[in-house]
């Protein structure tokens, strides 16, 4: 056995290394040691000192010699790339930082144990950082950090060896201290001109610095190091910002801004270097954060520096210039406000936010300048297939068209391309209706400007086949909404060019006529180009101050006294009261017989406290106004006010909904506050109370807040839980508007008698079905609705298996009894707003985010929307909203087409559709879609391809589930798939009978 245990390698372990805390107490070295040399006269001596583990005094002398800002006798500069400089930097990284960096902050202890004064210790720290303030120093730290993280990652999976966590922490701290200045890039550029005479060498050194700082090398290395520290349970300094992509990109933007401010306009090498840094920074992945820092600093703070920003954009590549410009447009969309699509006797509705639009137009016009590629970018942005700035709001699109109005050719190109897209049959049939509405708005806005500048061009376009075919294709469309847009556009253009007797007119309902008049008013919108100062307050708002809690001054005071500042009381008056006179005034003592004495009040629980200081006399009262509710909700320090605000929010909003304009005036402020509200006090019913308040707000203003919630779900910076709450609000609010019953209560038995509280039971229950329905009301509604749809199919199948119909006994009822059991028809208020406020915003914005670059920059990505945690809730919301609208909704054909295309697109993503929760949500959506469309013949004729693809996919899912689908979630999915196949088979067989000359029912 001994020969099997022979060592492969023997290593001699040196003495334990002294910890950093023992360095100051270490005795002085001998006089022959380099550490005691009085003067450091060469880099070799400095290197020898650094390698000999010097004390603090020797380290200070070596760093003083290496100070790059002070010329030494040897003419040595540590910032210049050289072998000797690399050795010195390596010694600093490997010896000085692990030994001294953690102690350089403790000036008091070191000052008492060293020969240096306490005030000189910050100087040593500053000298050490100056040695690393170059490309060589930054590269040395980065290389060492990468080696440590790589070795530490490998060691975690093999064995527990020497822990480098403190060393990694010190290196990250050095980087944070080194790059803390917002003018770091400017200092590096300006200092490089001092010690580099050749412009070529300066350019090469600058490119190397940009490669380290602006391309993500530094960000990724520090982020990986912090991840290792987090896994090793080491506390991470909260001041570390380099590993945070958002903070790091903001720092890059401020550095580029600093260079742009300091450079003179005729400094060509400096502007070229700045443009190079900007180009590499835009590929980091945080474009909007970088561009926001640059353009807001140059344009929104102080006097606008148009020459500087155009000088910077002129030196970047065209595609990078477009990326910068589009990012600015997205940031400028903050000025957008939702305008109601009715005139309400206000022909000049567009002048309400004309100031913001003028400022945005000045911003767009100033950025475009003489860049022809940006003009083409604007035309593409307004006329592309995704809807032309659909996610940015009408105000920004008005500003963009106003900015291009001086250029007649660009304006005519926008109008012509919009008209061509507006009349395309494929565009009408397959594009989400929300995109088509935006395209129609852009078309009418451009038509108004063209009519005022070159009316003959609009007259020629209106008489051309392009316009005539567009209106004809719209009027021939099966979608009610597409038909309406065709009538609105045709009427609007006819009002501009035709005489009163020849104007195009259509008969519309009262509601459609009001919205059509709003579309016609778009041609009268005439925004001008203002100044950038018009939107400074809007795009660069001041930080909101935290509201102070109001003190309750409702304490009762004695009517004869008033409290003074020093706790004294002043007697106002003392009046003697005559009881006899009072009795005579009251009509004698007989009047007391009619008075009913008050009952003795109940004891106050708070007065039972033994300690009078614990009794709370200033308890807050329930808010009476919406503005008070906002103050209460913002108060995150008072439990009573926070709890009272949540419990009073829903009743107060519902009570104020039809009383004045208080809710509508504060809706835009209340909605984001409720959506982003956090549970500071761990309330048991926090989620329910917040959901009820959001639903009440949606019910009060369905059309306005439905669009706001849909936009916030895609564009807002919220967590997955908050986004799920938004979807739940839309689904539950739609059912309440339709007058449908709330989700079923938990009917499960109370066994066992001992159970966890509901909020803990939902977390620790073994399956999702055991959770309380209130935790996921959409899932409960989906389950009950699918059961309701499948129950007739199951009864029909069971009835078929019992035998032929001729042998069955049937009970006949009188016609009066049958009519009495039928539910009475009632108006569905949801059908009026379902398309514009709920369904089309959800589907249209989903397509926008799928077709764009992932929706980055707004706290949202396509991967987040496609996650199995959020996508089932999104599909359930759309399904429940569609079901709540009912089969008689006028917009049902268009809603069916858009929803079916969305479901088939998700079906094609195997990685998404393979998830059990997503698959069940897809099957439930298909089943509801086929159930709700009662006109089966229209489904067979207009959606034959979609029906066949759906049945093929559902059949494949039904077969793949196989034996695994007999129980649990798989069994339910298999049951839903069977229901979809049965419904689809009924439609196919019915249409086949029509083709054979028979009726639908055979």
mmCIF file of N, CA and C in Angstrom, residues 256 271-282 294 308-325 371 373-374:
data_model
loop_
_atom_site.group_PDB
_atom_site.id
_atom_site.type_symbol
_atom_site.label_atom_id
_atom_site.label_comp_id
_atom_site.label_asym_id
_atom_site.label_seq_id
_atom_site.Cartn_x
_atom_site.Cartn_y
_atom_site.Cartn_z
ATOM 1 N N UNK A 256 -17.342 61.879 -21.824
ATOM 2 C CA UNK A 256 -17.398 62.391 -23.196
ATOM 3 C C UNK A 256 -17.954 63.812 -23.209
ATOM 4 N N UNK A 271 -11.326 66.418 -31.140
ATOM 5 C CA UNK A 271 -12.680 66.002 -31.517
ATOM 6 C C UNK A 271 -12.672 64.611 -32.150
ATOM 7 N N UNK A 272 -11.632 64.287 -32.877
ATOM 8 C CA UNK A 272 -11.517 62.938 -33.426
ATOM 9 C C UNK A 272 -11.401 61.900 -32.309
ATOM 10 N N UNK A 273 -10.614 62.217 -31.283
ATOM 11 C CA UNK A 273 -10.487 61.310 -30.151
ATOM 12 C C UNK A 273 -11.809 61.175 -29.409
ATOM 13 N N UNK A 274 -12.526 62.280 -29.234
ATOM 14 C CA UNK A 274 -13.818 62.226 -28.547
ATOM 15 C C UNK A 274 -14.837 61.413 -29.346
ATOM 16 N N UNK A 275 -14.861 61.595 -30.665
ATOM 17 C CA UNK A 275 -15.781 60.827 -31.505
ATOM 18 C C UNK A 275 -15.450 59.341 -31.467
ATOM 19 N N UNK A 276 -14.161 59.016 -31.388
ATOM 20 C CA UNK A 276 -13.763 57.611 -31.296
ATOM 21 C C UNK A 276 -14.252 56.998 -29.983
ATOM 22 N N UNK A 277 -14.143 57.747 -28.904
ATOM 23 C CA UNK A 277 -14.648 57.252 -27.620
ATOM 24 C C UNK A 277 -16.162 57.077 -27.659
ATOM 25 N N UNK A 278 -16.874 58.003 -28.288
ATOM 26 C CA UNK A 278 -18.322 57.887 -28.395
ATOM 27 C C UNK A 278 -18.715 56.684 -29.243
ATOM 28 N N UNK A 279 -18.028 56.457 -30.334
ATOM 29 C CA UNK A 279 -18.360 55.326 -31.209
ATOM 30 C C UNK A 279 -18.209 53.998 -30.479
ATOM 31 N N UNK A 280 -17.124 53.848 -29.733
ATOM 32 C CA UNK A 280 -16.929 52.588 -29.016
ATOM 33 C C UNK A 280 -17.898 52.457 -27.847
ATOM 34 N N UNK A 281 -18.302 53.564 -27.248
ATOM 35 C CA UNK A 281 -19.228 53.513 -26.114
ATOM 36 C C UNK A 281 -20.631 53.107 -26.548
ATOM 37 N N UNK A 282 -21.022 53.488 -27.767
ATOM 38 C CA UNK A 282 -22.373 53.154 -28.227
ATOM 39 C C UNK A 282 -22.566 51.656 -28.422
ATOM 40 N N UNK A 294 -24.918 63.043 -22.640
ATOM 41 C CA UNK A 294 -24.210 63.940 -23.566
ATOM 42 C C UNK A 294 -25.118 65.065 -24.044
ATOM 43 N N UNK A 308 -21.093 72.342 -30.915
ATOM 44 C CA UNK A 308 -20.298 71.256 -30.340
ATOM 45 C C UNK A 308 -20.917 69.894 -30.624
ATOM 46 N N UNK A 309 -22.236 69.769 -30.452
ATOM 47 C CA UNK A 309 -22.847 68.464 -30.665
ATOM 48 C C UNK A 309 -22.842 68.090 -32.148
ATOM 49 N N UNK A 310 -23.002 69.064 -33.042
ATOM 50 C CA UNK A 310 -22.911 68.757 -34.462
ATOM 51 C C UNK A 310 -21.476 68.445 -34.883
ATOM 52 N N UNK A 311 -20.527 69.097 -34.229
ATOM 53 C CA UNK A 311 -19.123 68.767 -34.493
ATOM 54 C C UNK A 311 -18.813 67.339 -34.079
ATOM 55 N N UNK A 312 -19.392 66.904 -32.998
ATOM 56 C CA UNK A 312 -19.181 65.537 -32.526
ATOM 57 C C UNK A 312 -19.867 64.520 -33.431
ATOM 58 N N UNK A 313 -21.106 64.807 -33.835
ATOM 59 C CA UNK A 313 -21.843 63.866 -34.686
ATOM 60 C C UNK A 313 -21.254 63.783 -36.089
ATOM 61 N N UNK A 314 -20.606 64.829 -36.527
ATOM 62 C CA UNK A 314 -20.051 64.829 -37.879
ATOM 63 C C UNK A 314 -18.893 63.844 -38.014
ATOM 64 N N UNK A 315 -18.253 63.487 -36.891
ATOM 65 C CA UNK A 315 -17.061 62.645 -36.955
ATOM 66 C C UNK A 315 -17.346 61.167 -36.689
ATOM 67 N N UNK A 316 -18.564 60.816 -36.325
ATOM 68 C CA UNK A 316 -18.889 59.404 -36.108
ATOM 69 C C UNK A 316 -19.444 58.807 -37.387
ATOM 70 N N UNK A 317 -19.520 57.492 -37.441
ATOM 71 C CA UNK A 317 -20.027 56.813 -38.628
ATOM 72 C C UNK A 317 -21.524 57.050 -38.784
ATOM 73 N N UNK A 318 -22.060 56.943 -40.008
ATOM 74 C CA UNK A 318 -23.488 57.230 -40.216
ATOM 75 C C UNK A 318 -24.415 56.352 -39.377
ATOM 76 N N UNK A 319 -24.125 55.054 -39.270
ATOM 77 C CA UNK A 319 -25.038 54.202 -38.499
ATOM 78 C C UNK A 319 -24.958 54.520 -37.007
ATOM 79 N N UNK A 320 -23.795 54.966 -36.531
ATOM 80 C CA UNK A 320 -23.682 55.377 -35.132
ATOM 81 C C UNK A 320 -24.382 56.712 -34.898
ATOM 82 N N UNK A 321 -24.337 57.585 -35.890
ATOM 83 C CA UNK A 321 -25.058 58.853 -35.785
ATOM 84 C C UNK A 321 -26.573 58.597 -35.727
ATOM 85 N N UNK A 322 -27.063 57.657 -36.507
ATOM 86 C CA UNK A 322 -28.485 57.317 -36.457
ATOM 87 C C UNK A 322 -28.860 56.712 -35.112
ATOM 88 N N UNK A 323 -27.985 55.871 -34.577
ATOM 89 C CA UNK A 323 -28.259 55.275 -33.269
ATOM 90 C C UNK A 323 -28.347 56.353 -32.193
ATOM 91 N N UNK A 324 -27.438 57.301 -32.239
ATOM 92 C CA UNK A 324 -27.461 58.420 -31.284
ATOM 93 C C UNK A 324 -28.738 59.238 -31.448
ATOM 94 N N UNK A 325 -29.126 59.517 -32.682
ATOM 95 C CA UNK A 325 -30.302 60.344 -32.945
ATOM 96 C C UNK A 325 -31.579 59.660 -32.485
ATOM 97 N N UNK A 371 -27.358 66.975 -41.979
ATOM 98 C CA UNK A 371 -27.126 65.540 -42.164
ATOM 99 C C UNK A 371 -28.265 64.947 -42.996
ATOM 100 N N UNK A 373 -28.446 61.883 -44.005
ATOM 101 C CA UNK A 373 -28.769 60.547 -43.539
ATOM 102 C C UNK A 373 -29.757 60.586 -42.380
ATOM 103 N N UNK A 374 -29.710 61.634 -41.559
ATOM 104 C CA UNK A 374 -30.685 61.743 -40.476
ATOM 105 C C UNK A 374 -32.065 62.115 -41.002
#
